[in-house]
Amino acid sequence: MSMYDAAMKYKADGTRLVVIAGKEYGTGSSRDWAAKGTTLLGIEAVIAESFERIHRSNLVGMGVLPLTFHGEVTRKTLGLTGDETITLKGLAGGIKPRMKVDMVITRKDGSTQIMPLLCRIDTLDELEYYKNGGILPYVMKNLLQPAVHTKKQA
């Protein structure tokens, strides 16, 4: 099945999606369009060995959570086959720039492995964009909020 059809099936089934990627994720792409495509497919997070700088920022701007592996861990050293379930832990209490997030890998045989990840939301501004679902919803929300007027005391 095509990637689009699979993404729509997962969305209909309520399955949350993450991408596991290699080094310099986003390099060479039409970065803003690549981030839009990620969002349109319903992908909530990208876990990469590293990000191309602008693409990481564009993902945040589209409401996608960028995460990186720690140290020498890579998608290859984890031995992932595609049959695993990935769960992200540590987000329920709220996200902070560059916080630690645990990835729980549940394999087909039921065994689990916990790997630390680094949240690559790097600034408080990026955090606001992400919390609002991306930069466009953030800007629209701020434009639509009624202006607060104060009366001078006589």
Tab-separated table of C-alpha atoms in Angstrom:
chain	number	residue	atom	x	y	z
A	1	MET	CA	0.000	0.000	0.000
A	2	SER	CA	1.200	3.543	-0.600
A	3	MET	CA	2.608	5.600	2.273
A	4	TYR	CA	-0.373	7.943	2.056
A	5	ASP	CA	-2.898	5.081	2.193
A	6	ALA	CA	-1.057	3.521	5.144
A	7	ALA	CA	-0.974	6.862	6.986
A	8	MET	CA	-4.711	7.373	6.419
A	9	LYS	CA	-5.447	3.814	7.609
A	10	TYR	CA	-3.403	4.391	10.774
A	11	LYS	CA	-5.178	7.703	11.326
A	12	ALA	CA	-8.591	6.058	10.956
A	13	ASP	CA	-7.499	3.320	13.388
A	14	GLY	CA	-6.281	5.913	15.921
A	15	THR	CA	-2.673	4.758	15.635
A	16	ARG	CA	-0.225	7.551	16.431
A	17	LEU	CA	2.753	7.764	14.074
A	18	VAL	CA	6.456	8.458	14.525
A	19	VAL	CA	9.293	8.382	12.007
A	20	ILE	CA	12.641	6.797	12.903
A	21	ALA	CA	15.382	8.421	10.817
A	22	GLY	CA	19.126	8.610	10.270
A	23	LYS	CA	21.635	11.438	10.236
A	24	GLU	CA	20.890	14.931	8.971
A	25	TYR	CA	17.185	14.186	8.544
A	26	GLY	CA	15.703	16.687	6.111
A	27	THR	CA	18.904	17.466	4.196
A	28	GLY	CA	18.317	18.052	0.519
A	29	SER	CA	14.556	18.196	0.795
A	30	SER	CA	12.341	21.112	0.010
A	31	ARG	CA	12.320	21.564	3.756
A	32	ASP	CA	9.149	23.553	4.346
A	33	TRP	CA	7.161	21.250	2.056
A	34	ALA	CA	8.712	18.164	3.646
A	35	ALA	CA	7.571	19.347	7.082
A	36	LYS	CA	4.072	20.047	5.729
A	37	GLY	CA	3.918	16.550	4.240
A	38	THR	CA	4.948	15.043	7.569
A	39	THR	CA	2.115	16.893	9.278
A	40	LEU	CA	-0.451	16.008	6.608
A	41	LEU	CA	0.423	12.320	7.011
A	42	GLY	CA	-0.388	12.581	10.729
A	43	ILE	CA	3.156	11.997	11.963
A	44	GLU	CA	3.466	13.362	15.494
A	45	ALA	CA	7.216	12.966	16.083
A	46	VAL	CA	10.432	12.370	14.176
A	47	ILE	CA	13.183	10.505	16.041
A	48	ALA	CA	16.463	11.026	14.203
A	49	GLU	CA	20.184	10.622	14.699
A	50	SER	CA	20.461	14.319	13.780
A	51	PHE	CA	18.502	16.987	11.912
A	52	GLU	CA	19.301	19.444	9.196
A	53	ARG	CA	19.008	22.718	11.128
A	54	ILE	CA	16.245	24.431	9.146
A	55	HIS	CA	14.197	21.260	8.714
A	56	ARG	CA	14.161	20.709	12.495
A	57	SER	CA	12.816	24.223	12.927
A	58	ASN	CA	10.226	23.666	10.175
A	59	LEU	CA	9.009	20.477	11.873
A	60	VAL	CA	8.430	22.412	15.096
A	61	GLY	CA	6.689	25.112	13.065
A	62	MET	CA	4.298	22.459	11.761
A	63	GLY	CA	3.616	20.986	15.215
A	64	VAL	CA	5.816	17.886	14.832
A	65	LEU	CA	8.043	16.911	17.779
A	66	PRO	CA	11.731	16.483	16.805
A	67	LEU	CA	13.704	14.062	18.996
A	68	THR	CA	17.276	12.754	18.744
A	69	PHE	CA	19.042	9.646	20.006
A	70	HIS	CA	21.726	9.981	22.699
A	71	GLY	CA	25.387	9.085	22.241
A	72	GLU	CA	26.229	6.232	19.900
A	73	VAL	CA	22.648	4.949	19.610
A	74	THR	CA	21.316	4.862	16.051
A	75	ARG	CA	18.326	3.388	14.314
A	76	LYS	CA	20.662	0.594	13.174
A	77	THR	CA	22.113	-0.244	16.607
A	78	LEU	CA	18.562	-0.666	17.922
A	79	GLY	CA	17.929	-3.471	15.427
A	80	LEU	CA	14.460	-2.215	14.539
A	81	THR	CA	12.472	-4.323	12.084
A	82	GLY	CA	9.234	-2.329	11.810
A	83	ASP	CA	7.258	-4.796	13.931
A	84	GLU	CA	7.850	-2.779	17.113
A	85	THR	CA	5.539	-0.425	18.932
A	86	ILE	CA	7.132	2.870	19.982
A	87	THR	CA	5.825	4.729	23.025
A	88	LEU	CA	7.140	8.112	24.160
A	89	LYS	CA	7.229	8.621	27.940
A	90	GLY	CA	7.857	11.777	29.918
A	91	LEU	CA	5.676	14.158	27.906
A	92	ALA	CA	2.567	14.092	30.117
A	93	GLY	CA	3.966	16.623	32.584
A	94	GLY	CA	4.583	19.146	29.824
A	95	ILE	CA	7.393	19.697	27.379
A	96	LYS	CA	10.438	21.823	28.072
A	97	PRO	CA	13.157	22.801	25.612
A	98	ARG	CA	15.860	20.129	25.317
A	99	MET	CA	14.282	17.848	27.911
A	100	LYS	CA	14.864	14.103	28.149
A	101	VAL	CA	12.135	11.854	26.742
A	102	ASP	CA	12.130	8.068	27.045
A	103	MET	CA	11.315	5.923	24.029
A	104	VAL	CA	9.910	2.541	25.003
A	105	ILE	CA	10.364	-0.036	22.266
A	106	THR	CA	8.016	-3.008	22.591
A	107	ARG	CA	9.090	-5.825	20.329
A	108	LYS	CA	6.874	-8.451	18.728
A	109	ASP	CA	7.911	-11.031	21.385
A	110	GLY	CA	6.719	-8.662	24.158
A	111	SER	CA	10.184	-7.638	25.343
A	112	THR	CA	10.799	-3.942	25.959
A	113	GLN	CA	13.776	-1.631	25.737
A	114	ILE	CA	13.941	1.938	27.028
A	115	MET	CA	16.102	4.453	25.187
A	116	PRO	CA	16.619	8.066	26.247
A	117	LEU	CA	15.962	10.734	23.632
A	118	LEU	CA	16.598	14.465	23.559
A	119	CYS	CA	13.718	16.798	22.729
A	120	ARG	CA	14.965	19.155	20.006
A	121	ILE	CA	12.538	21.919	20.739
A	122	ASP	CA	15.374	24.290	21.551
A	123	THR	CA	13.759	27.579	22.580
A	124	LEU	CA	10.731	28.883	24.471
A	125	ASP	CA	9.375	30.425	21.239
A	126	GLU	CA	9.573	27.018	19.520
A	127	LEU	CA	7.810	25.499	22.515
A	128	GLU	CA	4.911	27.947	22.081
A	129	TYR	CA	4.647	27.114	18.377
A	130	TYR	CA	4.625	23.388	19.131
A	131	LYS	CA	2.085	23.657	21.976
A	132	ASN	CA	-0.276	25.482	19.615
A	133	GLY	CA	0.023	22.906	16.832
A	134	GLY	CA	2.514	24.903	14.769
A	135	ILE	CA	3.365	28.483	13.907
A	136	LEU	CA	0.254	29.208	11.817
A	137	PRO	CA	-2.224	28.159	14.552
A	138	TYR	CA	-0.079	30.110	17.054
A	139	VAL	CA	-0.243	33.293	14.965
A	140	MET	CA	-3.964	32.875	14.244
A	141	LYS	CA	-4.742	32.313	17.917
A	142	ASN	CA	-2.894	35.500	18.842
A	143	LEU	CA	-4.593	37.495	16.080
A	144	LEU	CA	-8.042	36.309	17.102
A	145	GLN	CA	-7.676	36.988	20.826
A	146	PRO	CA	-9.639	40.096	21.766
A	147	ALA	CA	-7.469	43.027	22.642
A	148	VAL	CA	-7.403	43.828	26.334
A	149	HIS	CA	-8.365	47.427	27.024
A	150	THR	CA	-7.892	49.131	30.333
A	151	LYS	CA	-9.676	52.265	31.501
A	152	LYS	CA	-7.689	54.963	33.141
A	153	GLN	CA	-8.786	55.721	36.641
A	154	ALA	CA	-10.171	59.248	37.025
